[in-house]
Short mmCIF file of C-alpha atoms and ligand atoms in Angstrom, two decimals:
data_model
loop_
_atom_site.label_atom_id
_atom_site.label_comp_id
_atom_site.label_asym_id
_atom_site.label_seq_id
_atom_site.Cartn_x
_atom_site.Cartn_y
_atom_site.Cartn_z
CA UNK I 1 0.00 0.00 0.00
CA UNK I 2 1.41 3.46 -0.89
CA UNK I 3 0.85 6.55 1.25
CA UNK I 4 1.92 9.94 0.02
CA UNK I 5 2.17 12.84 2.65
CA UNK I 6 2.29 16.14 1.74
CA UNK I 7 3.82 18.80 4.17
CA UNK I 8 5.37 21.87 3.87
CA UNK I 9 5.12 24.05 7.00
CA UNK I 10 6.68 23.80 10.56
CA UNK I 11 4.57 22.53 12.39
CA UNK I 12 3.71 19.74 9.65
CA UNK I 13 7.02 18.45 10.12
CA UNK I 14 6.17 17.75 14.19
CA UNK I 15 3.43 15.62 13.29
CA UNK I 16 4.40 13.86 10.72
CA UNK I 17 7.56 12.19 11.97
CA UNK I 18 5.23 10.72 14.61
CA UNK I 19 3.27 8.87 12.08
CA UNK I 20 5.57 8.26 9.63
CA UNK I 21 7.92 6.06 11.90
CA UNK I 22 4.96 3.48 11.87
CA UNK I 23 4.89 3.60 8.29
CA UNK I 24 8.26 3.08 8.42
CA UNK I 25 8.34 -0.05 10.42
CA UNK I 26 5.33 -1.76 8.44
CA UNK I 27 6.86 -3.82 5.43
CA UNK I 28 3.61 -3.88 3.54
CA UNK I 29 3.40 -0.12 3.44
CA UNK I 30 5.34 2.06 1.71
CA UNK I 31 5.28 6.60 2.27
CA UNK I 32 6.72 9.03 -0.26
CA UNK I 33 6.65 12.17 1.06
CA UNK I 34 6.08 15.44 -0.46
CA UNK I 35 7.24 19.06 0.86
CA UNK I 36 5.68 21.66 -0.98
CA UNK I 37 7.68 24.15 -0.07
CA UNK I 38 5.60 26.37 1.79
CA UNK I 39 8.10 26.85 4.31
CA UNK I 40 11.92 26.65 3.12
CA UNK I 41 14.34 28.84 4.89
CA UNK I 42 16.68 26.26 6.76
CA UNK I 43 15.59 27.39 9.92
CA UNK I 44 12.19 26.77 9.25
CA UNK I 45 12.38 23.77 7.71
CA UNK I 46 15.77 21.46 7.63
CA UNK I 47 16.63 22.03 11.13
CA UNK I 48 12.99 20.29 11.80
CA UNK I 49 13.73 17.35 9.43
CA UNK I 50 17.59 16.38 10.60
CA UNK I 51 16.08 16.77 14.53
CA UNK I 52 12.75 14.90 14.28
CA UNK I 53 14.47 12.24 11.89
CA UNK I 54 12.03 12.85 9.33
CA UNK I 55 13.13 10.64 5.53
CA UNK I 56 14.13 13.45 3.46
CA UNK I 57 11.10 14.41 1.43
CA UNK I 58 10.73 12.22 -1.94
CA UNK I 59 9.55 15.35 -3.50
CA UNK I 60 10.82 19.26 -3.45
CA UNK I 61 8.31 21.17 -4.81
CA UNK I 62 9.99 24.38 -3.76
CA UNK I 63 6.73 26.19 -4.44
CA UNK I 64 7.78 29.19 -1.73
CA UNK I 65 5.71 32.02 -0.62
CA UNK I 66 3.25 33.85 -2.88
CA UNK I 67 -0.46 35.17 -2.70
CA UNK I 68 -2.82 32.45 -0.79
CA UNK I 69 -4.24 31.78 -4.08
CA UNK I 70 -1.12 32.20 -6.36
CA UNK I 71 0.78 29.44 -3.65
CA UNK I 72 -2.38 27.01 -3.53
CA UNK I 73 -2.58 27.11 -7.01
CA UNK I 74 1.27 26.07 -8.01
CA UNK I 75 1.10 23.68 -5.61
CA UNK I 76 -2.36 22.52 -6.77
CA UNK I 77 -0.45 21.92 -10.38
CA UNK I 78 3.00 20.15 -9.18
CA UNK I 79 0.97 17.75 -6.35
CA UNK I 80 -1.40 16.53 -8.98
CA UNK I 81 1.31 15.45 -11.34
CA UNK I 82 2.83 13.69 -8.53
CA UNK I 83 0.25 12.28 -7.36
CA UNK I 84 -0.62 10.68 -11.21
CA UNK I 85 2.93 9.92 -10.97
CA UNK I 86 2.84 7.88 -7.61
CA UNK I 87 -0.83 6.69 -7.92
CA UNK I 88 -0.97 6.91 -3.82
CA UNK I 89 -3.73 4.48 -2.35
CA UNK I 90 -4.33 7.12 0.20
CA UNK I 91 -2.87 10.71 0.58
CA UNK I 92 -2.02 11.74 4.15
CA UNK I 93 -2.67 15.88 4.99
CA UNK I 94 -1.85 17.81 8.09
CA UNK I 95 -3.46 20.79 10.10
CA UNK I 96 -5.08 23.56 7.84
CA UNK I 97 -2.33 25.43 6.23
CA UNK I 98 -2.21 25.86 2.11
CA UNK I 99 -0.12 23.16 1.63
CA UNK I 100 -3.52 20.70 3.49
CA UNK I 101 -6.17 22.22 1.12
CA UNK I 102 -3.82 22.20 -2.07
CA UNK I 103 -2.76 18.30 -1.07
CA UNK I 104 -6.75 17.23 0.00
CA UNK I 105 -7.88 19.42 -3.63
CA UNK I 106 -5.54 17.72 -6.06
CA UNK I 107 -6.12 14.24 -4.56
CA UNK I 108 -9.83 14.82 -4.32
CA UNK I 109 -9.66 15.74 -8.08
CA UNK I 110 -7.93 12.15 -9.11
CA UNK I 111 -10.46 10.55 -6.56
CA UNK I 112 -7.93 9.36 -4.30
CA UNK I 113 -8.93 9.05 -0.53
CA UNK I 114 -7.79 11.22 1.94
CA UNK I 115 -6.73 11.29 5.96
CA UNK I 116 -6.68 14.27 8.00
CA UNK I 117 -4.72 14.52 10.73
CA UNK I 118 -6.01 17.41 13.05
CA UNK I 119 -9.87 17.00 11.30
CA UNK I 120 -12.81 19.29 13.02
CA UNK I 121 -11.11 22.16 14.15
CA UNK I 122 -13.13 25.59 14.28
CA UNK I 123 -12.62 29.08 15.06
CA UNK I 124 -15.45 29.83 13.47
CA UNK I 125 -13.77 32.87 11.87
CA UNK I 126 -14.61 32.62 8.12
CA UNK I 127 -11.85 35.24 7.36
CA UNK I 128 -8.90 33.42 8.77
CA UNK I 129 -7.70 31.56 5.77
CA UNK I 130 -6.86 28.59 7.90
CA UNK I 131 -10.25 27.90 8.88
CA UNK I 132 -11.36 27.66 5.16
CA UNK I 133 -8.33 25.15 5.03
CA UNK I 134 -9.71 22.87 7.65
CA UNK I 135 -13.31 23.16 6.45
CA UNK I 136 -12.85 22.24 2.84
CA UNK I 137 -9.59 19.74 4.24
CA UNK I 138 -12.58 17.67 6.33
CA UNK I 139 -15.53 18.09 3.63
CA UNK I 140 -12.69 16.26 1.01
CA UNK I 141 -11.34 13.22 3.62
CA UNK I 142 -12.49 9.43 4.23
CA UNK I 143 -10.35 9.23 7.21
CA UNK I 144 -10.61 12.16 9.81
CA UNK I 145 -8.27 12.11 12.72
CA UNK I 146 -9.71 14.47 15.84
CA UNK I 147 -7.28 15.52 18.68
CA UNK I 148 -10.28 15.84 21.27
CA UNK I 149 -14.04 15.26 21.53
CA UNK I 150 -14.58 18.62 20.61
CA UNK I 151 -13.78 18.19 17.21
CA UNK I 152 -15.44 14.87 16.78
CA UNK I 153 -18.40 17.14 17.75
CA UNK I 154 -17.95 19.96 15.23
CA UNK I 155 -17.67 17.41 12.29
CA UNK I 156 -20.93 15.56 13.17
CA UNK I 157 -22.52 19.38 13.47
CA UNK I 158 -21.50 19.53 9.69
CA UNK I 159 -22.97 15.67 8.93
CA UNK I 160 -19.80 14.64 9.14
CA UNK I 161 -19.70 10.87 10.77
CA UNK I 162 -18.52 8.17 9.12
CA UNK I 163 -14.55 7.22 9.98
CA UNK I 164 -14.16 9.99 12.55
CA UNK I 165 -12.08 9.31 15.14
CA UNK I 166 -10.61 10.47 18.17
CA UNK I 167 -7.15 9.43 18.31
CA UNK I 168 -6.11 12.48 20.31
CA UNK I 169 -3.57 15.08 19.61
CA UNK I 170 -0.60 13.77 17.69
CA UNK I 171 1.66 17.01 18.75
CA UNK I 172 1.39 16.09 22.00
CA UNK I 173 3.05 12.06 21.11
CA UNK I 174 5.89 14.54 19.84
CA UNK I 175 6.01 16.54 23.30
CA UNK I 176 6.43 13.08 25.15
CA UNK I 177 8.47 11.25 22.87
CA UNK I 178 11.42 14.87 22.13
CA UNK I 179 11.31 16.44 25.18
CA UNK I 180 13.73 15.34 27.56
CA UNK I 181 16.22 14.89 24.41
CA UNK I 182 14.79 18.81 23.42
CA UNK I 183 15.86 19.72 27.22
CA UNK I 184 19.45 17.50 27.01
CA UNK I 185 20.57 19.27 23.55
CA UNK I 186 18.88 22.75 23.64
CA UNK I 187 21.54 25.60 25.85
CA UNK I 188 20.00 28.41 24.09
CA UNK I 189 18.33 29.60 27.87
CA UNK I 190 21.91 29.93 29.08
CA UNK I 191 23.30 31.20 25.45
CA UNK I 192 20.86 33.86 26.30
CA UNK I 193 21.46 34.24 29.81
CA UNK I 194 17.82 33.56 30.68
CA UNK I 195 16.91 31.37 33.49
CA UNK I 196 13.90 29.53 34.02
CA UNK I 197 10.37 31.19 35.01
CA UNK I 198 11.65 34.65 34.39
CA UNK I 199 11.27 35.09 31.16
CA UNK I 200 7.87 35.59 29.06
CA UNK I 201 8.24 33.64 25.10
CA UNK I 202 6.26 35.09 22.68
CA UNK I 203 5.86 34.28 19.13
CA UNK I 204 3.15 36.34 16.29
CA UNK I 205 2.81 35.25 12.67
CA UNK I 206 -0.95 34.88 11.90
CA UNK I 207 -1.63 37.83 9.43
CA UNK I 208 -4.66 38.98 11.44
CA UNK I 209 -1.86 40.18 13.55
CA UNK I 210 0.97 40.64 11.32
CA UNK I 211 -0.78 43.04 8.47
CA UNK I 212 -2.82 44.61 10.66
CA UNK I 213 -0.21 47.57 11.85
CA UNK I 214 -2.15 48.44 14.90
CA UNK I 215 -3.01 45.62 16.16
CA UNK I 216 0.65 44.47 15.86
CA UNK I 217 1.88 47.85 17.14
CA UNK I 218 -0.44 46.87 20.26
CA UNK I 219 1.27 43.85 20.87
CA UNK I 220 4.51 44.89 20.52
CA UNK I 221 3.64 47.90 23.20
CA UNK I 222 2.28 45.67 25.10
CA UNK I 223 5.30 43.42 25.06
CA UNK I 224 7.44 46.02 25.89
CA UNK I 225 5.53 46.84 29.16
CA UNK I 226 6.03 44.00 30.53
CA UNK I 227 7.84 42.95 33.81
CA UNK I 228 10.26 40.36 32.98
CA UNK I 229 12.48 39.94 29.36
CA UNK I 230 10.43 38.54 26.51
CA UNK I 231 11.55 36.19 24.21
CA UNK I 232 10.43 36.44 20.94
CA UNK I 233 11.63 34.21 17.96
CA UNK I 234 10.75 36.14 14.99
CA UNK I 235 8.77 34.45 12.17
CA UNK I 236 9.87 35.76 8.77
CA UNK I 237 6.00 37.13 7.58
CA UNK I 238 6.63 38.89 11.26
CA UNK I 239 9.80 39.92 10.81
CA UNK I 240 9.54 41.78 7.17
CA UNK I 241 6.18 43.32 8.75
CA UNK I 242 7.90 45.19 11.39
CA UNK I 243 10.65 46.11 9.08
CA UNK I 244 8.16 47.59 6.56
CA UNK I 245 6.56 49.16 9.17
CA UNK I 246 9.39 50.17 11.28
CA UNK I 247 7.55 49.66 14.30
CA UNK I 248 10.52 48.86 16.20
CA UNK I 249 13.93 48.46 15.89
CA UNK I 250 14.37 44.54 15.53
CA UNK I 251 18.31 44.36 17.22
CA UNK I 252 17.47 46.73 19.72
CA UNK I 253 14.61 46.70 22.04
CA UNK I 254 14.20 46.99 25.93
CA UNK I 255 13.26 44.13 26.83
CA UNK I 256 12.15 42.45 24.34
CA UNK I 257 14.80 39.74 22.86
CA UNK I 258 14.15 39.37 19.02
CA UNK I 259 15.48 36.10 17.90
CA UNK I 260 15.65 34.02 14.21
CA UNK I 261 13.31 31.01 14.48
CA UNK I 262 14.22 28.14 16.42
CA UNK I 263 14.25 24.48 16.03
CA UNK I 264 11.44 22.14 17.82
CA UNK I 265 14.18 21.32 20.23
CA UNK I 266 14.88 24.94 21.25
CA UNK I 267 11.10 25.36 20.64
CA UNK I 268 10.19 22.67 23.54
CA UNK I 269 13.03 23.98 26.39
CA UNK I 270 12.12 27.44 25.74
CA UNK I 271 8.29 26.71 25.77
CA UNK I 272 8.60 24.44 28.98
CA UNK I 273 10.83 26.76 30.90
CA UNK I 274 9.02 30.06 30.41
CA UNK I 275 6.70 32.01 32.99
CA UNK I 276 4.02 31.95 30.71
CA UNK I 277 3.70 31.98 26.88
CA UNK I 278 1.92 34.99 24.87
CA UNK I 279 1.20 33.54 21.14
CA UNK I 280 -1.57 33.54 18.06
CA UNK I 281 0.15 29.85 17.52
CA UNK I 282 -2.40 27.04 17.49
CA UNK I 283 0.66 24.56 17.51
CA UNK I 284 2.07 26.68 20.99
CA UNK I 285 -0.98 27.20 22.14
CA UNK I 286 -1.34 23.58 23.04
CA UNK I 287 2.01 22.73 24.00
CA UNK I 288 1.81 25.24 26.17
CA UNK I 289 -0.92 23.21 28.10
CA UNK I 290 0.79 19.99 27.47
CA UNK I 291 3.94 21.56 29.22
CA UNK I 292 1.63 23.09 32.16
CA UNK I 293 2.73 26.20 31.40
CA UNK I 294 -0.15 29.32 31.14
CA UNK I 295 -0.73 31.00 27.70
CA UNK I 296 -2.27 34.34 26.65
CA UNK I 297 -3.37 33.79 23.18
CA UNK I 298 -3.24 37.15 21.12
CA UNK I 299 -6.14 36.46 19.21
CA UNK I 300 -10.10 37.15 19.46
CA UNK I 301 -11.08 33.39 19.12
CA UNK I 302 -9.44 29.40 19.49
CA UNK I 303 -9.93 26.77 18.04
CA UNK I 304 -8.36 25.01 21.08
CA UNK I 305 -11.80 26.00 22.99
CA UNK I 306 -10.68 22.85 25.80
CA UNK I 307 -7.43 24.82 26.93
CA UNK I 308 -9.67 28.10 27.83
CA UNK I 309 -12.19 26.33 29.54
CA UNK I 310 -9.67 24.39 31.28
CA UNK I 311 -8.22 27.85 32.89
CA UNK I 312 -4.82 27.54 31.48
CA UNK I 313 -5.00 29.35 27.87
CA UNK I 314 -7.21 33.05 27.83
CA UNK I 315 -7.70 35.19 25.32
CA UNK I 316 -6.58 38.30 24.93
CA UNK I 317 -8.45 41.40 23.48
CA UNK I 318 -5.79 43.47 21.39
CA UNK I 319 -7.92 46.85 21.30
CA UNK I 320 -5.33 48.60 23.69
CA UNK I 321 -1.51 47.57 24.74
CA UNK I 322 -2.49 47.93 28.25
CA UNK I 323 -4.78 44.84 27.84
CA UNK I 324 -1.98 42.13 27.54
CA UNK I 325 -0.01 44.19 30.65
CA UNK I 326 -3.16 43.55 32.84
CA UNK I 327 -3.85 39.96 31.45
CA UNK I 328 -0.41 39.16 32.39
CA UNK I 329 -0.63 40.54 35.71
CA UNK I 330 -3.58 38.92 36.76
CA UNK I 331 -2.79 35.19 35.61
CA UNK I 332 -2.14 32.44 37.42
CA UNK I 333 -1.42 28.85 37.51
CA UNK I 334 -4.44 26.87 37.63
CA UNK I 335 -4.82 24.20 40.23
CA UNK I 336 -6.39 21.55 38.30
CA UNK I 337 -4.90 19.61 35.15
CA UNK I 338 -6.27 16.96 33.11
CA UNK I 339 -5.35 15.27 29.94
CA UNK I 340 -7.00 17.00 26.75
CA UNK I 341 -5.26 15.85 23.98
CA UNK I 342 -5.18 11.38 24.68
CA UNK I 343 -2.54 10.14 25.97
CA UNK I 344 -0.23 10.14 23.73
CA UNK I 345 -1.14 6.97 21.52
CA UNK I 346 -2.63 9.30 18.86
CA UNK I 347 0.00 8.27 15.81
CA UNK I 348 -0.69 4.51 17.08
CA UNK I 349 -4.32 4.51 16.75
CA UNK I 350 -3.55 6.81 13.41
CA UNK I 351 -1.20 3.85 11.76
CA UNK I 352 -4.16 1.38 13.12
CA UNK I 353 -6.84 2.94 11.25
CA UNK I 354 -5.29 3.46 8.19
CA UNK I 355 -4.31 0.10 8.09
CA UNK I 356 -7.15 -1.66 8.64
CA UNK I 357 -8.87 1.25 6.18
CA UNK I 358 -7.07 0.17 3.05
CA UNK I 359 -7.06 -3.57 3.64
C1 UD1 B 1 1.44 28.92 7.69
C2 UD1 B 1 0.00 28.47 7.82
C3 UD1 B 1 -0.42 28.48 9.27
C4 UD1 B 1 0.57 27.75 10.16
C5 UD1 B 1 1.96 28.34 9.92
C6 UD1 B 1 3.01 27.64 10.75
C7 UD1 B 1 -1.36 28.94 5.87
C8 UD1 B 1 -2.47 29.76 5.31
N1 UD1 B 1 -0.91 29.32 7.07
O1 UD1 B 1 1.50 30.31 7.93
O2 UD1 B 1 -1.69 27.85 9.37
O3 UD1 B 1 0.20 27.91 11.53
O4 UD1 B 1 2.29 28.20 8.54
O5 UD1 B 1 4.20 28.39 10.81
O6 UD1 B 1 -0.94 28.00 5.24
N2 UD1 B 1 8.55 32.87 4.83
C9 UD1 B 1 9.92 32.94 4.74
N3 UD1 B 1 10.63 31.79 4.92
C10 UD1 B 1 10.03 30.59 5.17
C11 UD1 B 1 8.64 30.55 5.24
C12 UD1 B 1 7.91 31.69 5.09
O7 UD1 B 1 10.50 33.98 4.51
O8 UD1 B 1 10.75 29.60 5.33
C13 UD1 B 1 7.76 34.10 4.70
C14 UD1 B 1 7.23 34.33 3.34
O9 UD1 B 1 7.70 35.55 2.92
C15 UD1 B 1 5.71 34.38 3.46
C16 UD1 B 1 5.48 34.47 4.95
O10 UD1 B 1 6.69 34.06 5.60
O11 UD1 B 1 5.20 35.48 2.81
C17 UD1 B 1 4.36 33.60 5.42
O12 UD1 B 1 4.48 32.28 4.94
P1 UD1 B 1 3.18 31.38 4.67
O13 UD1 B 1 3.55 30.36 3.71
O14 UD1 B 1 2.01 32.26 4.38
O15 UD1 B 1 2.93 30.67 5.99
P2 UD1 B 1 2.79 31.09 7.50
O16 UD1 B 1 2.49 32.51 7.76
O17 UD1 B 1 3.97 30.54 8.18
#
């Protein structure tokens, strides 16, 4: 049996090694995997490969950045004739980035059946390309993985039944399985000369933040109000926004520490060893409650609805700076915890279904 995966953004690369080392191990199955392109500056993309162990990709599409419909389209064109090429028995798509739809839209088109990992997400926010993703990623698929009840729910809102599952979150087998090796190999905390739980990590790239230049002006205000050093690696859409906008000198900023973007290992010490974490990250937003750590989430909606109920995730409203200053302030650890995201058997069950799927 032949699965093709197509990835092509951070945190694609997390949750794909997970499943793809059962695929590995199975004789009668055989992945070729496909990176787009989406993301392709080393640090955003290499670094994650050599570290999670990830097969180099089968493909390079090398499609790179572009409008939303310019990249979906190119990558639209290149995935179908690999697809045709291949002639997959299943195609296997991740999360709700461009790189999902364009993978779940050319295989759709060839009638080849899908699994989605990460199925039945909702922010309900029609404008946030991502959402469209998921929505039209689901409405395509034959196999829908769920990271929490939630989601099982919002698909059978939408008539969606038949082979959902809830495997549980597959990001957080990668948190269990990389982070004591993350916290052996990472010594960027002491590069910095940070220590832990006094220091605030904070990371923006969701254009509802980044082209919006007040509501990232707020945010970095905000930042820069804040009690303790904040450590912020900056995302490249983030990163050429504040440039064009010269909202703030990037090497040279109180206290906030602007850094390139760091690998998952760096990503998992940082995350785990920080006060609290202040993000628009869906991907952070939920390690950050796997690592019991509180999050702020710089957004005005979730799609991780569980970690705000739960007390350890809130939401803050970006209308003034002053807003995250007092959200920070008044947060604390909650007392209770309890698993949201499975138990970290989510690839397992994944590799299970599949198989038994295509037989
Ligand atoms: C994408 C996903 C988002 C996911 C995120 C993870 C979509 C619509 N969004 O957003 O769901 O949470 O990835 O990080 O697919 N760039 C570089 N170097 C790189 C990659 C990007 O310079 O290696 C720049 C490009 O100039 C581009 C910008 O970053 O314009 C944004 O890249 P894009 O492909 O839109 O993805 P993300 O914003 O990362």
């Amino acid at each position: 049996m032949k699965i093709l995966t197509v990835i092509g953004a951070r945190p694609q690369f997390v949750k794909a090694c997970m499943l793809s080392r059962w695929l590995k191990i199975d004789h009668d199955m055989k992945e070729v995997i496909v990176h787009t392109g989406q993301h392709y500056d080393s640090n955003m993309s290499d670094v994650f490969f050599s570290q999670l162990n990830l097969a180099k990709p089968d493909y390079q599409l090398s499609i790179g950045s572009s409008s939303h419909g310019e990249q979906t389209g190119k990558m639209l064109i290149e995935l179908e004739k690999v697809m045709v090429k291949e002639k997959p028995d299943l195609v296997l798509v991740y999360g709700d980035t461009n790189s999902t739809i364009a993978g779940g839209l050319a295989a759709s088109k060839l009638d080849i059946p899908i699994a989605h990992v990460e199925a039945g997400l909702r922010s309900f926010n029609r404008k946030m390309p991502e959402e469209i993703n998921r929505i039209v990623t689901d409405h395509l698929s034959s196999l829908l993985f769920c990271p929490s009840q939630t989601a099982v729910d919002h698909l059978r809102n939408e008539g969606i039944k038949e082979n959902v599952y809830n495997t549980g979150d597959i990001m957080y087998d990668a948190v269990l399985d990389f982070k004591e090796r993350a916290l052996e190999h990472s010594n960027l905390l002491s590069q910095l000369t940070l220590t832990a739980n006094n220091f605030y990590l904070a990371t923006i790239h969701r254009g509802e933040n980044t082209d919006d230049l007040k509501r990232l002006s707020v945010i970095i205000d905000g930042l820069k109000q804040l009690d303790l050093p904040v450590l912020f690696p900056l995302h490249p859409r983030t990163n050429k926004q504040l440039k064009k906008w010269n909202i703030t000198d990037t090497n040279q900023v109180s206290n906030i520490m602007f850094i390139e973007p760091i690998s998952y290992f760096d990503m998992l010490t940082i995350a785990s060893q920080a006060k609290y974490i202040l993000t628009d990250s869906g991907g952070l937003q939920k390690e950050a409650y796997m690592l019991k750590i509180p999050c702020l989430t710089l957004r005005t909606e979730t799609e991780w609805t569980e970690t705000i109920d739960s007390g350890w995730n809130q939401l803050v409203d970006l209308s003034t700076s002053k807003n995250i200053v007092e959200a920070v302030l008044k947060t604390k650890i909650p007392k209770d915890y309890s698993s949201l995201f499975g138990n970290g058997e989510a690839s397992d069950l994944m590799y299970q279904h599949i198989k038994s799927w295509l037989k």
